[in-house]
Amino acid sequence: MPLETVFAGIKLRNPTVLASGILGTNAEILIRTAKEGGAGAVTMKSIGPCEKDGYANPTILEWEHGLINAVGLPSPGYKNTEEELKQLEKSGIPLIASVYAHSIEEYAEIAGFAEKFKPAMIELNMSCPHSKGEGMPFGLDEETAGQVVKAVKKVSGKTPVMPKLTPQALNIASIASACERAGADAICAINTLGPGMLINPEVRKPVLANKFGGISGPAIKPVALRCVYQIYEAVKLPILGMGGISNGRDAIEFIQAGATTVGVGSAVYYRGIGVFKEVCDEMVQWMKKNNAKSLEEIRGVAHGH
Amino acid sequence: MTETPETATIKKISQETPSIRSFRLDFPMQAKPGQFAMLWLPGIDEKPFTLTAEGKECAVTVQEKGKFTKALFKLKEGDKIGIRGPYGNGFSTSRVKKACIVAGGCGAAPILLLAEELQKQGIKTAIINGARTEKECLFAERLRKTTHDLYITTDDGSLEEQGFVTAPLQRLLEKEKFDCVFGCGPEAMLKKVFELCEKYKVPCQLNLERYMRCATGICGSCVLGKWLVCKDGPVFNSKQLRETEEFGSKALLKCGKDVPIKEFAEWRQQ
Ligand SMILES: Cc1cc2nc3c(=O)[nH]c(=O)nc-3n(C[C@H](O)[C@H](O)[C@H](O)COP(=O)(O)O)c2cc1C
């Protein structure tokens, strides 16, 4: 199969990955996204330290060129995710457990808990742009990002650790390098761009209850591609690239920028849960038409002269 | 089409029962029975409501209970409100020649458009409408206009038969053959309706509820097992319900915690 991919040592039947915060609220829908939807791996909604409701609605809206969301990292609290994690472990589906926290110690505490259920990987969300004091502050600074990775690596055993970076960082490549030095096994980029906002002119008010939210979907694809491109030049680690991937051709662009796997989030809105299978079919078609025998052959080819 | 709310003017407010009002909006929406819209009150919240009228204008029917509905009840005719939709799959009436509808409490809301649609298609329909008391019985008169076969139950016996909707349903299933039983109401009631339908081997379509955010099938807040209530539902058929352990037993709170359906129902009352 031309799409089989090894990512940080994990064998995947294809490189498409369900992005965190999309669908991933329970084990059943994650299993469905893999089995019926065709995703090579799935990421659960980021889990946090305690029970938290997130913001009032509207939290997620579609506008002309993408989505904007300020869900506010709702979480049942990591201890309440045990049943789901167990069920996913039993299913054998490659699961990326996503974690957010308020402190370096908390990242380690939650990652240590998740590790017990042998997920394929642990993702560290240090990049949520709309939640106060969680996520993004850790991804803006090389030293802090490195400390989070180091603390998590101490408790993560054999499970690969993948920080998820924000395009807000002044130099995303140097954050990635700091994570690599701290022992990260892969890099995920990018989280939503922003924050941005929508105003309803008739109501004369912002539409999101939180006013500001992260932007995703087609609008952010050029930024995401640039980030993946720069990270690829800075580190040797494999990259999970995402941000505005809606079809197979988009996915190929990310591979050419240097990604090993490709995340799909907002496109679930545009094309439904079957989007992963469709993106894979389109990738294979593109490869046939353009005489690419494997993804390996085209990975990073956009670099150099 | 973008999925951001547009503004609509409230044209008419009707008091349906002491705690339930209908709001007619000058906003066109072509919808199937069982589909819903998201209503937005800036600065307060956005919530899903089933449509009780569709076409050139639409309407929703709302029971006053939490913060959002209390704020909605303060609005007057002529006031504006945000709206987006319609969403969800709605009831399917294809291949149905003889139907039974079961509604409990506010569950009569999505049932109204369905009953009118079945009548328009000339489909013979029996309707069972349950309420706590006579005063809280929703849409009894409008439902009566759609069928000769209306059964009303009240918990306290203040109107027609005392007891739950399941008693007349069992009597009907015993003597008649329906192509489909349609239902909406509290999930504990719907679970019993489902079990009766399974026993009598009659397919059913039930309208369910979960806490919702995006309404467009991406955030996963409203999961029912592997289904998304906003997109795969809110109407589910017997086959889907058979595969879904969570039906009648568990639901996610706003934070995403999985709790027994009773705890969820109590939280929803706030
Ligand atoms: C509704 C929504 C919720 C999200 N929640 C999370 C989250 O909990 N954790 C996280 O790391 N990223 C979250 N994201 C970001 C996505 O995982 C992804 O990085 C981003 O949307 C870019 O990819 P896309 O353009 O394919 O959507 C969320 C995105 C959306 C649209």
Coordinates of C-alpha atoms and ligand atoms in Angstrom, one line a residue:
Chain A
M1 CA 0.0 0.0 0.0
P2 CA 1.5 3.3 -1.1
L3 CA 0.1 5.2 1.9
E4 CA 1.5 3.1 4.8
T5 CA 3.5 5.3 7.0
V6 CA 5.7 4.9 10.0
F7 CA 5.5 7.9 12.3
A8 CA 7.8 8.1 15.3
G9 CA 8.0 4.3 15.3
I10 CA 4.2 3.9 15.0
K11 CA 2.9 1.9 12.0
L12 CA -0.1 3.6 10.4
R13 CA -2.1 2.2 7.4
N14 CA -2.3 5.8 6.1
P15 CA -0.9 9.2 7.1
T16 CA -4.2 10.9 7.9
V17 CA -4.8 11.8 11.5
L18 CA -7.9 13.1 13.2
A19 CA -7.0 16.5 14.8
S20 CA -7.6 17.1 18.5
G21 CA -10.9 18.7 19.4
I22 CA -12.7 17.4 16.4
L23 CA -15.2 14.6 17.2
G24 CA -12.9 13.0 19.9
T25 CA -15.2 13.2 22.9
N26 CA -15.6 9.5 23.5
A27 CA -14.1 6.2 22.5
E28 CA -17.0 5.1 20.2
I29 CA -16.8 8.1 17.9
L30 CA -13.0 7.9 17.7
I31 CA -13.2 4.2 16.8
R32 CA -15.9 5.1 14.2
T33 CA -13.6 7.8 12.7
A34 CA -10.9 5.2 12.2
K35 CA -13.0 2.3 11.0
E36 CA -15.7 4.1 9.0
G37 CA -14.0 7.4 8.4
G38 CA -10.7 5.8 7.4
A39 CA -8.3 7.9 9.6
G40 CA -4.9 6.3 10.1
A41 CA -4.8 7.5 13.7
V42 CA -7.1 9.5 15.9
T43 CA -6.5 12.2 18.5
M44 CA -8.8 12.6 21.5
K45 CA -10.0 16.0 22.6
S46 CA -7.3 17.5 24.8
I47 CA -7.7 16.4 28.4
G48 CA -7.0 18.8 31.2
P49 CA -6.4 18.6 35.0
C50 CA -10.0 19.0 36.2
E51 CA -13.6 19.2 35.3
K52 CA -14.2 22.3 33.3
D53 CA -17.2 23.5 31.2
G54 CA -15.5 25.8 28.7
Y55 CA -17.3 28.8 27.3
A56 CA -21.0 29.5 26.6
N57 CA -22.2 29.2 23.0
P58 CA -21.6 30.2 20.3
T59 CA -18.3 28.4 20.5
I60 CA -17.8 27.2 16.9
L61 CA -18.8 29.0 13.8
E62 CA -18.1 28.7 10.1
W63 CA -17.4 31.8 8.1
E64 CA -16.4 32.4 4.5
H65 CA -12.9 30.9 4.6
G66 CA -12.8 28.6 7.5
L67 CA -13.9 28.0 11.1
I68 CA -13.4 30.0 14.2
N69 CA -13.7 28.5 17.7
A70 CA -13.5 29.3 21.3
V71 CA -14.7 26.2 23.0
G72 CA -12.5 27.1 26.0
L73 CA -10.9 23.6 26.5
P74 CA -13.8 21.9 28.3
S75 CA -12.7 18.8 30.0
P76 CA -14.1 16.0 32.1
G77 CA -10.8 16.1 34.0
Y78 CA -8.3 13.4 33.1
K79 CA -9.3 11.0 35.8
N80 CA -12.7 10.8 34.3
T81 CA -11.3 9.6 30.9
E82 CA -10.2 6.2 32.2
E83 CA -13.0 4.3 30.7
E84 CA -12.6 5.8 27.3
L85 CA -8.8 5.3 27.4
K86 CA -9.3 1.6 28.3
Q87 CA -11.8 1.1 25.6
L88 CA -9.5 2.7 23.0
E89 CA -6.5 0.6 24.3
K90 CA -8.6 -2.5 23.7
S91 CA -9.7 -1.4 20.2
G92 CA -6.1 -1.4 19.0
I93 CA -6.7 1.8 17.0
P94 CA -3.7 4.1 17.0
L95 CA -4.7 6.8 19.5
I96 CA -2.9 10.0 20.2
A97 CA -3.7 11.2 23.8
S98 CA -3.8 15.0 23.8
V99 CA -3.0 16.8 27.1
Y100 CA -3.3 20.4 28.2
A101 CA -2.3 21.8 31.6
H102 CA -1.6 24.9 33.7
S103 CA 1.9 24.0 34.8
I104 CA 4.9 21.9 33.9
E105 CA 4.1 19.5 36.8
E106 CA 0.5 19.1 35.7
Y107 CA 1.6 18.2 32.1
A108 CA 3.7 15.4 33.6
E109 CA 0.9 14.3 35.9
I110 CA -1.7 14.0 33.2
A111 CA 0.7 12.5 30.6
G112 CA 1.8 9.9 33.3
F113 CA -1.8 9.0 33.7
A114 CA -2.4 8.7 30.0
E115 CA 0.7 6.6 29.5
K116 CA -0.8 3.8 31.6
F117 CA -3.3 3.1 28.8
K118 CA -0.6 2.7 26.2
P119 CA -1.7 5.2 23.6
A120 CA 0.3 5.3 20.3
M121 CA 1.5 8.8 21.3
I122 CA 1.1 11.6 23.8
E123 CA 0.4 15.0 22.3
L124 CA 1.2 18.1 24.4
N125 CA -1.2 20.9 23.5
M126 CA 0.9 24.0 24.2
S127 CA -0.9 26.0 21.6
C128 CA -4.5 26.7 22.4
P129 CA -5.0 30.5 21.6
H130 CA -8.3 31.1 23.4
S131 CA -8.0 29.6 26.9
K132 CA -6.5 31.6 29.7
G133 CA -3.3 30.4 31.2
E134 CA -3.5 27.0 29.5
G135 CA -1.7 25.7 26.5
M136 CA -0.3 28.6 24.5
P137 CA 1.9 30.3 27.0
F138 CA 4.0 27.1 27.1
G139 CA 4.5 27.1 23.3
L140 CA 5.6 30.6 23.0
D141 CA 8.9 30.3 24.7
E142 CA 11.8 27.9 23.9
E143 CA 12.8 27.3 27.4
T144 CA 9.3 26.6 28.8
A145 CA 8.4 24.4 25.9
G146 CA 11.6 22.4 26.4
Q147 CA 10.9 22.0 30.2
V148 CA 7.4 20.7 29.5
V149 CA 8.8 18.1 27.1
K150 CA 11.6 17.1 29.5
A151 CA 9.2 16.7 32.4
V152 CA 6.8 14.6 30.3
K153 CA 9.5 12.4 28.9
K154 CA 10.4 11.4 32.5
V155 CA 7.0 9.7 32.9
S156 CA 6.1 8.7 29.4
G157 CA 8.0 5.4 29.3
K158 CA 8.2 4.1 25.7
T159 CA 5.3 6.2 24.5
P160 CA 6.4 8.8 22.0
V161 CA 5.9 12.4 23.0
M162 CA 4.8 15.1 20.5
P163 CA 4.4 18.8 21.4
K164 CA 1.8 20.7 19.4
L165 CA 3.0 24.1 18.5
T166 CA 1.3 27.4 17.9
P167 CA 1.8 29.6 14.8
Q168 CA 1.8 32.6 17.2
A169 CA 5.4 31.8 18.3
L170 CA 7.8 34.4 16.9
N171 CA 10.0 31.6 15.7
I172 CA 8.2 28.3 15.5
A173 CA 11.4 26.5 14.2
S174 CA 13.4 27.4 17.3
I175 CA 10.6 26.2 19.6
A176 CA 10.6 22.9 17.6
S177 CA 14.4 22.7 18.1
A178 CA 14.1 23.3 21.8
C179 CA 11.6 20.5 22.0
E180 CA 13.9 18.2 20.0
R181 CA 16.8 18.9 22.4
A182 CA 14.5 18.2 25.3
G183 CA 13.8 14.7 23.9
A184 CA 10.5 15.1 21.9
D185 CA 9.8 12.3 19.5
A186 CA 7.8 14.2 16.9
I187 CA 6.4 17.7 16.4
C188 CA 2.7 18.6 15.6
A189 CA 2.0 21.9 13.9
I190 CA -0.1 23.8 13.8
N191 CA -2.9 24.6 16.3
T192 CA -5.5 27.2 15.3
L193 CA -4.3 30.7 14.2
G194 CA -5.3 33.8 16.0
P195 CA -7.1 34.7 18.0
G196 CA -9.5 36.3 15.6
M197 CA -13.1 37.5 15.9
L198 CA -16.4 37.8 14.1
I199 CA -18.9 40.6 14.6
N200 CA -22.6 40.4 13.7
P201 CA -23.2 43.9 12.3
E202 CA -26.9 43.8 12.8
V203 CA -26.6 42.8 16.4
R204 CA -23.6 45.0 16.8
K205 CA -21.8 42.5 18.9
P206 CA -19.1 39.8 18.6
V207 CA -20.5 36.4 17.8
L208 CA -18.4 34.1 19.8
A209 CA -19.4 34.2 23.5
N210 CA -15.6 34.5 24.3
K211 CA -15.4 37.3 21.6
F212 CA -12.0 35.9 20.4
G213 CA -11.3 32.4 19.0
G214 CA -8.8 30.3 17.0
I215 CA -9.1 30.2 13.2
S216 CA -8.8 26.9 11.3
G217 CA -9.7 25.5 7.9
P218 CA -8.7 26.7 4.4
A219 CA -7.9 30.2 5.6
I220 CA -4.8 29.1 7.6
K221 CA -3.3 26.6 5.1
P222 CA -0.5 28.9 3.9
V223 CA 0.6 29.7 7.4
A224 CA 0.5 26.1 8.4
L225 CA 2.5 25.1 5.4
R226 CA 5.1 27.7 6.1
C227 CA 5.4 26.5 9.7
V228 CA 5.9 22.9 8.7
Y229 CA 8.4 23.9 6.1
Q230 CA 10.5 25.9 8.6
I231 CA 10.2 23.1 11.3
Y232 CA 11.4 20.5 8.7
E233 CA 14.6 22.6 8.1
A234 CA 15.3 23.0 11.8
V235 CA 14.7 19.5 13.2
K236 CA 15.2 15.8 12.3
L237 CA 12.0 14.8 14.1
P238 CA 9.0 13.6 12.1
I239 CA 6.2 16.1 11.7
L240 CA 2.4 15.8 12.0
G241 CA 1.4 18.7 9.8
M242 CA -2.1 20.3 9.9
G243 CA -4.0 23.4 9.3
G244 CA -6.5 23.7 6.5
I245 CA -6.1 20.3 4.9
S246 CA -9.3 19.6 3.0
N247 CA -8.3 17.3 0.2
G248 CA -5.6 14.9 -1.1
R249 CA -3.7 17.7 -2.9
D250 CA -3.5 19.8 0.3
A251 CA -2.1 16.7 2.1
I252 CA 0.5 16.2 -0.6
E253 CA 1.6 19.9 -0.2
F254 CA 2.2 19.2 3.5
I255 CA 4.2 16.1 2.7
Q256 CA 6.3 18.1 0.2
A257 CA 6.9 20.7 2.9
G258 CA 8.2 17.9 5.1
A259 CA 5.3 16.4 7.1
T260 CA 5.2 12.6 7.7
T261 CA 1.6 12.6 8.7
V262 CA -1.3 15.0 8.0
G263 CA -3.9 16.1 10.4
V264 CA -7.5 16.8 9.4
G265 CA -9.8 18.8 11.6
S266 CA -12.1 21.5 10.1
A267 CA -12.5 19.5 6.9
V268 CA -14.8 17.1 8.9
Y269 CA -17.2 20.0 8.8
Y270 CA -16.9 20.4 5.0
R271 CA -16.8 16.8 4.0
G272 CA -18.1 14.7 6.9
I273 CA -16.6 11.9 8.9
G274 CA -15.6 10.0 5.7
V275 CA -13.1 12.8 4.8
F276 CA -10.1 10.7 5.8
K277 CA -10.8 8.0 3.2
E278 CA -11.5 10.6 0.6
V279 CA -8.3 12.4 1.3
C280 CA -6.4 9.1 1.0
D281 CA -8.1 8.2 -2.3
E282 CA -7.2 11.6 -3.6
M283 CA -3.6 11.2 -2.5
V284 CA -3.3 7.9 -4.3
Q285 CA -4.8 9.4 -7.4
W286 CA -2.4 12.3 -7.3
M287 CA 0.5 9.9 -6.8
K288 CA -0.5 7.8 -9.8
K289 CA -1.0 10.8 -12.0
N290 CA 2.3 12.4 -11.0
N291 CA 4.4 9.2 -11.0
A292 CA 5.2 9.2 -7.3
K293 CA 5.7 5.7 -6.1
S294 CA 5.8 6.5 -2.4
L295 CA 5.3 9.3 0.0
E296 CA 8.9 8.9 1.0
E297 CA 9.9 9.9 -2.5
I298 CA 8.1 13.3 -2.3
R299 CA 8.6 14.1 1.4
G300 CA 10.3 17.5 1.8
V301 CA 10.9 17.9 -2.0
A302 CA 9.8 21.5 -1.8
H303 CA 13.0 22.3 0.0
G304 CA 16.3 23.2 -1.6
H305 CA 16.8 24.6 -5.1
Chain B
M1 CA -23.7 29.3 3.1
T2 CA -22.0 30.3 6.2
E3 CA -22.8 29.0 9.6
T4 CA -22.9 32.2 11.5
P5 CA -26.2 33.4 13.1
E6 CA -28.4 35.8 11.1
T7 CA -31.0 38.1 12.8
A8 CA -34.7 37.5 12.8
T9 CA -37.6 39.5 14.3
I10 CA -40.1 37.9 16.6
K11 CA -43.5 38.4 14.9
K12 CA -45.7 36.6 17.3
I13 CA -45.5 35.1 20.8
S14 CA -48.2 32.6 21.9
Q15 CA -48.7 31.2 25.3
E16 CA -49.2 27.5 24.8
T17 CA -49.3 26.4 28.4
P18 CA -48.4 28.2 31.6
S19 CA -44.7 27.4 31.1
I20 CA -44.5 27.0 27.3
R21 CA -44.5 29.7 24.6
S22 CA -44.2 29.6 20.8
F23 CA -42.1 32.3 19.1
R24 CA -42.9 32.9 15.4
L25 CA -40.0 34.5 13.5
D26 CA -39.9 36.4 10.2
F27 CA -37.2 34.1 9.0
P28 CA -37.5 31.7 6.2
M29 CA -36.5 28.1 6.9
Q30 CA -37.3 25.1 4.8
A31 CA -37.2 22.2 7.2
K32 CA -38.3 18.6 7.7
P33 CA -40.2 17.7 10.9
G34 CA -37.7 17.0 13.6
Q35 CA -35.0 19.4 12.3
F36 CA -33.9 22.1 14.6
A37 CA -32.4 25.6 14.6
M38 CA -29.8 27.3 16.9
L39 CA -31.2 30.4 18.6
W40 CA -28.7 33.0 19.8
L41 CA -29.2 35.6 22.5
P42 CA -26.1 37.8 22.4
G43 CA -24.3 37.9 25.7
I44 CA -26.3 34.9 27.0
D45 CA -25.9 31.7 25.0
E46 CA -26.9 29.8 21.9
K47 CA -29.2 26.7 22.1
P48 CA -30.9 24.2 19.8
F49 CA -34.7 24.2 19.4
T50 CA -36.8 22.0 17.3
L51 CA -38.9 23.8 14.6
T52 CA -42.6 24.0 15.1
A53 CA -43.3 25.9 11.9
E54 CA -41.3 26.1 8.7
G55 CA -41.5 27.7 5.3
K56 CA -41.6 31.5 4.7
E57 CA -41.6 32.0 8.5
C58 CA -40.4 29.6 11.2
A59 CA -41.3 29.1 14.8
V60 CA -39.9 27.4 17.9
T61 CA -41.8 26.3 21.0
V62 CA -40.0 26.7 24.3
Q63 CA -40.4 25.7 27.9
E64 CA -39.1 28.2 30.5
K65 CA -36.5 26.5 32.7
G66 CA -32.9 27.7 32.6
K67 CA -31.0 30.9 32.1
F68 CA -31.4 31.0 28.3
T69 CA -35.1 30.3 28.2
K70 CA -35.8 32.8 31.0
A71 CA -34.0 35.5 29.0
L72 CA -36.0 34.4 25.9
F73 CA -39.2 34.8 27.8
K74 CA -38.4 38.4 28.5
L75 CA -38.4 39.2 24.8
K76 CA -41.4 40.9 23.2
E77 CA -42.9 40.9 19.7
G78 CA -40.7 43.0 17.5
D79 CA -37.5 42.1 19.3
K80 CA -34.6 40.6 17.4
I81 CA -32.9 37.2 17.9
G82 CA -30.0 35.4 16.2
I83 CA -30.7 32.2 14.3
R84 CA -28.9 29.6 12.2
G85 CA -30.2 26.3 10.7
P86 CA -31.9 24.1 9.9
Y87 CA -29.8 21.3 11.3
G88 CA -30.2 17.5 11.8
N89 CA -31.8 14.8 9.8
G90 CA -35.5 15.0 10.8
F91 CA -38.1 12.2 10.7
S92 CA -38.4 10.1 7.6
T93 CA -41.9 9.3 6.5
S94 CA -41.0 7.3 3.4
R95 CA -42.8 4.0 3.0
V96 CA -44.9 4.7 6.1
K97 CA -48.6 4.0 5.5
K98 CA -49.9 3.8 9.0
A99 CA -48.1 5.5 11.9
C100 CA -48.3 6.0 15.6
I101 CA -46.8 9.1 17.3
V102 CA -45.9 9.2 21.0
A103 CA -45.0 12.5 22.7
G104 CA -44.3 13.3 26.3
G105 CA -44.2 16.8 27.8
C106 CA -42.3 19.3 25.6
G107 CA -41.7 16.3 23.2
A108 CA -45.0 17.3 21.5
A109 CA -43.0 20.2 19.9
P110 CA -41.2 18.3 17.1
I111 CA -44.3 16.1 16.8
L112 CA -46.6 18.9 15.6
L113 CA -44.9 19.4 12.2
L114 CA -44.7 15.6 11.8
A115 CA -48.4 15.1 12.5
E116 CA -49.2 17.8 10.1
E117 CA -46.9 16.3 7.5
L118 CA -48.4 12.8 7.9
Q119 CA -51.9 14.3 7.6
K120 CA -50.9 16.1 4.4
Q121 CA -49.6 12.8 2.9
G122 CA -52.9 11.1 3.9
I123 CA -51.1 8.7 6.3
K124 CA -53.3 7.2 9.0
T125 CA -51.9 8.2 12.3
A126 CA -52.7 7.6 16.0
I127 CA -51.2 10.1 18.4
I128 CA -50.5 9.6 22.1
N129 CA -49.7 12.9 23.9
G130 CA -48.6 12.7 27.6
A131 CA -48.3 15.6 30.1
R132 CA -48.0 16.1 33.8
T133 CA -51.3 17.8 34.1
E134 CA -54.1 19.1 31.9
K135 CA -52.7 22.7 32.0
E136 CA -49.3 21.5 30.8
C137 CA -50.6 19.4 27.9
L138 CA -49.0 20.9 24.8
F139 CA -50.6 21.2 21.3
A140 CA -53.6 19.0 22.2
E141 CA -56.0 21.0 20.1
R142 CA -53.7 21.4 17.1
L143 CA -52.8 17.7 17.2
R144 CA -56.5 16.8 17.3
K145 CA -57.0 18.6 14.0
T146 CA -54.5 16.2 12.4
T147 CA -56.1 12.9 13.6
H148 CA -59.3 11.2 14.7
D149 CA -57.2 9.0 16.9
L150 CA -55.7 11.2 19.7
Y151 CA -55.0 9.7 23.2
I152 CA -54.1 11.9 26.1
T153 CA -52.5 10.8 29.3
T154 CA -51.7 12.9 32.4
D155 CA -49.7 12.0 35.4
D156 CA -52.4 13.2 37.7
G157 CA -55.4 12.2 35.7
S158 CA -56.6 15.8 35.3
L159 CA -57.2 15.2 31.6
E160 CA -58.3 11.9 30.0
E161 CA -56.4 8.8 31.0
Q162 CA -54.2 8.8 34.1
G163 CA -50.7 7.3 33.8
F164 CA -48.0 7.2 31.2
V165 CA -48.0 7.1 27.4
T166 CA -46.8 3.6 27.4
A167 CA -50.2 2.2 28.5
P168 CA -52.2 3.3 25.5
L169 CA -49.2 2.6 23.3
Q170 CA -49.1 -1.1 24.5
R171 CA -52.9 -1.4 23.8
L172 CA -52.5 0.0 20.3
L173 CA -49.5 -2.2 19.5
E174 CA -51.5 -5.2 20.8
K175 CA -54.3 -4.7 18.3
E176 CA -52.9 -2.7 15.4
K177 CA -50.0 -3.0 13.0
F178 CA -48.0 0.2 12.5
D179 CA -45.3 0.8 9.9
C180 CA -43.5 3.1 12.3
V181 CA -43.8 4.6 15.8
F182 CA -42.4 8.1 16.0
G183 CA -41.5 9.5 19.5
C184 CA -40.2 12.5 21.3
G185 CA -40.0 13.2 25.1
P186 CA -37.9 12.4 28.1
E187 CA -35.3 9.7 27.4
A188 CA -36.6 7.4 30.2
M189 CA -40.0 7.4 28.4
L190 CA -38.4 6.9 25.0
K191 CA -36.5 3.9 26.3
K192 CA -39.8 2.3 27.3
V193 CA -41.3 3.2 24.0
F194 CA -38.3 1.6 22.2
E195 CA -38.6 -1.6 24.3
L196 CA -42.3 -1.9 23.5
C197 CA -41.6 -1.4 19.8
E198 CA -38.9 -4.1 19.9
K199 CA -41.3 -6.5 21.7
Y200 CA -44.0 -5.9 19.1
K201 CA -41.5 -5.8 16.2
V202 CA -42.5 -2.4 15.1
P203 CA -39.7 0.0 13.8
C204 CA -39.4 3.3 15.5
Q205 CA -37.8 6.7 15.0
L206 CA -37.1 8.6 18.2
N207 CA -36.0 12.2 18.6
L208 CA -33.2 12.5 21.2
E209 CA -31.3 15.3 23.0
R210 CA -27.7 15.9 24.1
Y211 CA -25.8 19.0 25.1
M212 CA -24.8 20.7 21.8
R213 CA -22.2 23.2 20.6
C214 CA -21.4 23.4 16.9
A215 CA -24.6 21.8 15.6
T216 CA -22.7 20.9 12.4
G217 CA -21.1 17.6 13.3
I218 CA -17.5 18.5 14.2
C219 CA -17.1 19.2 17.9
G220 CA -18.4 15.9 19.2
S221 CA -20.1 17.5 22.3
C222 CA -23.5 15.8 21.5
V223 CA -22.2 12.2 21.0
L224 CA -24.6 9.3 21.6
G225 CA -22.2 6.4 21.5
K226 CA -20.7 6.6 18.0
W227 CA -23.5 8.9 16.7
L228 CA -23.6 12.7 16.6
V229 CA -27.0 13.9 17.7
C230 CA -26.7 17.2 15.7
K231 CA -25.8 15.5 12.4
D232 CA -26.7 11.8 12.4
G233 CA -29.7 12.7 14.5
P234 CA -31.6 14.1 16.4
V235 CA -33.9 11.3 15.0
F236 CA -32.6 7.8 15.4
N237 CA -34.1 4.5 14.1
S238 CA -34.4 1.2 15.8
K239 CA -31.3 -0.3 14.2
Q240 CA -29.2 2.6 15.4
L241 CA -30.7 2.5 18.9
R242 CA -30.1 -1.2 19.2
E243 CA -26.4 -0.7 18.6
T244 CA -26.2 2.2 21.1
E245 CA -25.7 1.3 24.8
E246 CA -25.8 4.9 25.8
F247 CA -29.4 5.3 24.7
G248 CA -31.5 5.6 27.9
S249 CA -28.5 5.1 30.1
K250 CA -25.7 7.7 29.7
A251 CA -24.9 11.2 28.4
L252 CA -22.1 13.8 28.4
L253 CA -22.3 16.9 30.6
K254 CA -21.0 20.2 29.2
C255 CA -17.5 19.4 30.5
G256 CA -17.6 16.1 28.6
K257 CA -18.0 13.9 31.7
D258 CA -20.0 10.7 31.0
V259 CA -22.9 10.5 33.6
P260 CA -26.1 8.4 34.1
I261 CA -29.0 9.8 32.0
K262 CA -30.9 10.7 35.2
E263 CA -28.1 13.0 36.3
F264 CA -28.0 14.5 32.8
A265 CA -31.7 15.1 32.8
E266 CA -31.5 16.8 36.2
W267 CA -28.7 19.0 35.0
R268 CA -30.7 20.0 31.9
Q269 CA -33.6 21.2 34.1
Q270 CA -31.4 23.9 35.5
Ligands
LIG1 C1 -13.7 23.1 17.3 C2 -12.2 22.9 17.4 C3 -11.7 22.4 18.7 C4 -10.3 22.2 18.8 N1 -9.9 21.7 20.0 C5 -8.5 21.4 20.1 C6 -8.0 20.8 21.3 O1 -8.8 20.5 22.3 N2 -6.7 20.6 21.4 C7 -5.8 20.9 20.4 O2 -4.6 20.6 20.5 N3 -6.3 21.4 19.2 C8 -7.6 21.7 19.1 N4 -8.1 22.3 17.9 C9 -7.1 22.6 16.8 C10 -7.1 21.5 15.8 O3 -6.7 20.3 16.3 C11 -6.1 21.8 14.6 O4 -4.8 22.0 15.1 C12 -6.6 23.1 13.9 O5 -8.0 23.2 13.8 C13 -6.0 23.2 12.5 O6 -6.4 22.1 11.6 P1 -7.6 22.2 10.6 O7 -7.5 23.5 9.8 O8 -7.6 21.0 9.8 O9 -8.8 22.3 11.5 C14 -9.4 22.5 17.7 C15 -10.0 23.0 16.5 C16 -11.3 23.2 16.4 C17 -11.9 23.7 15.0

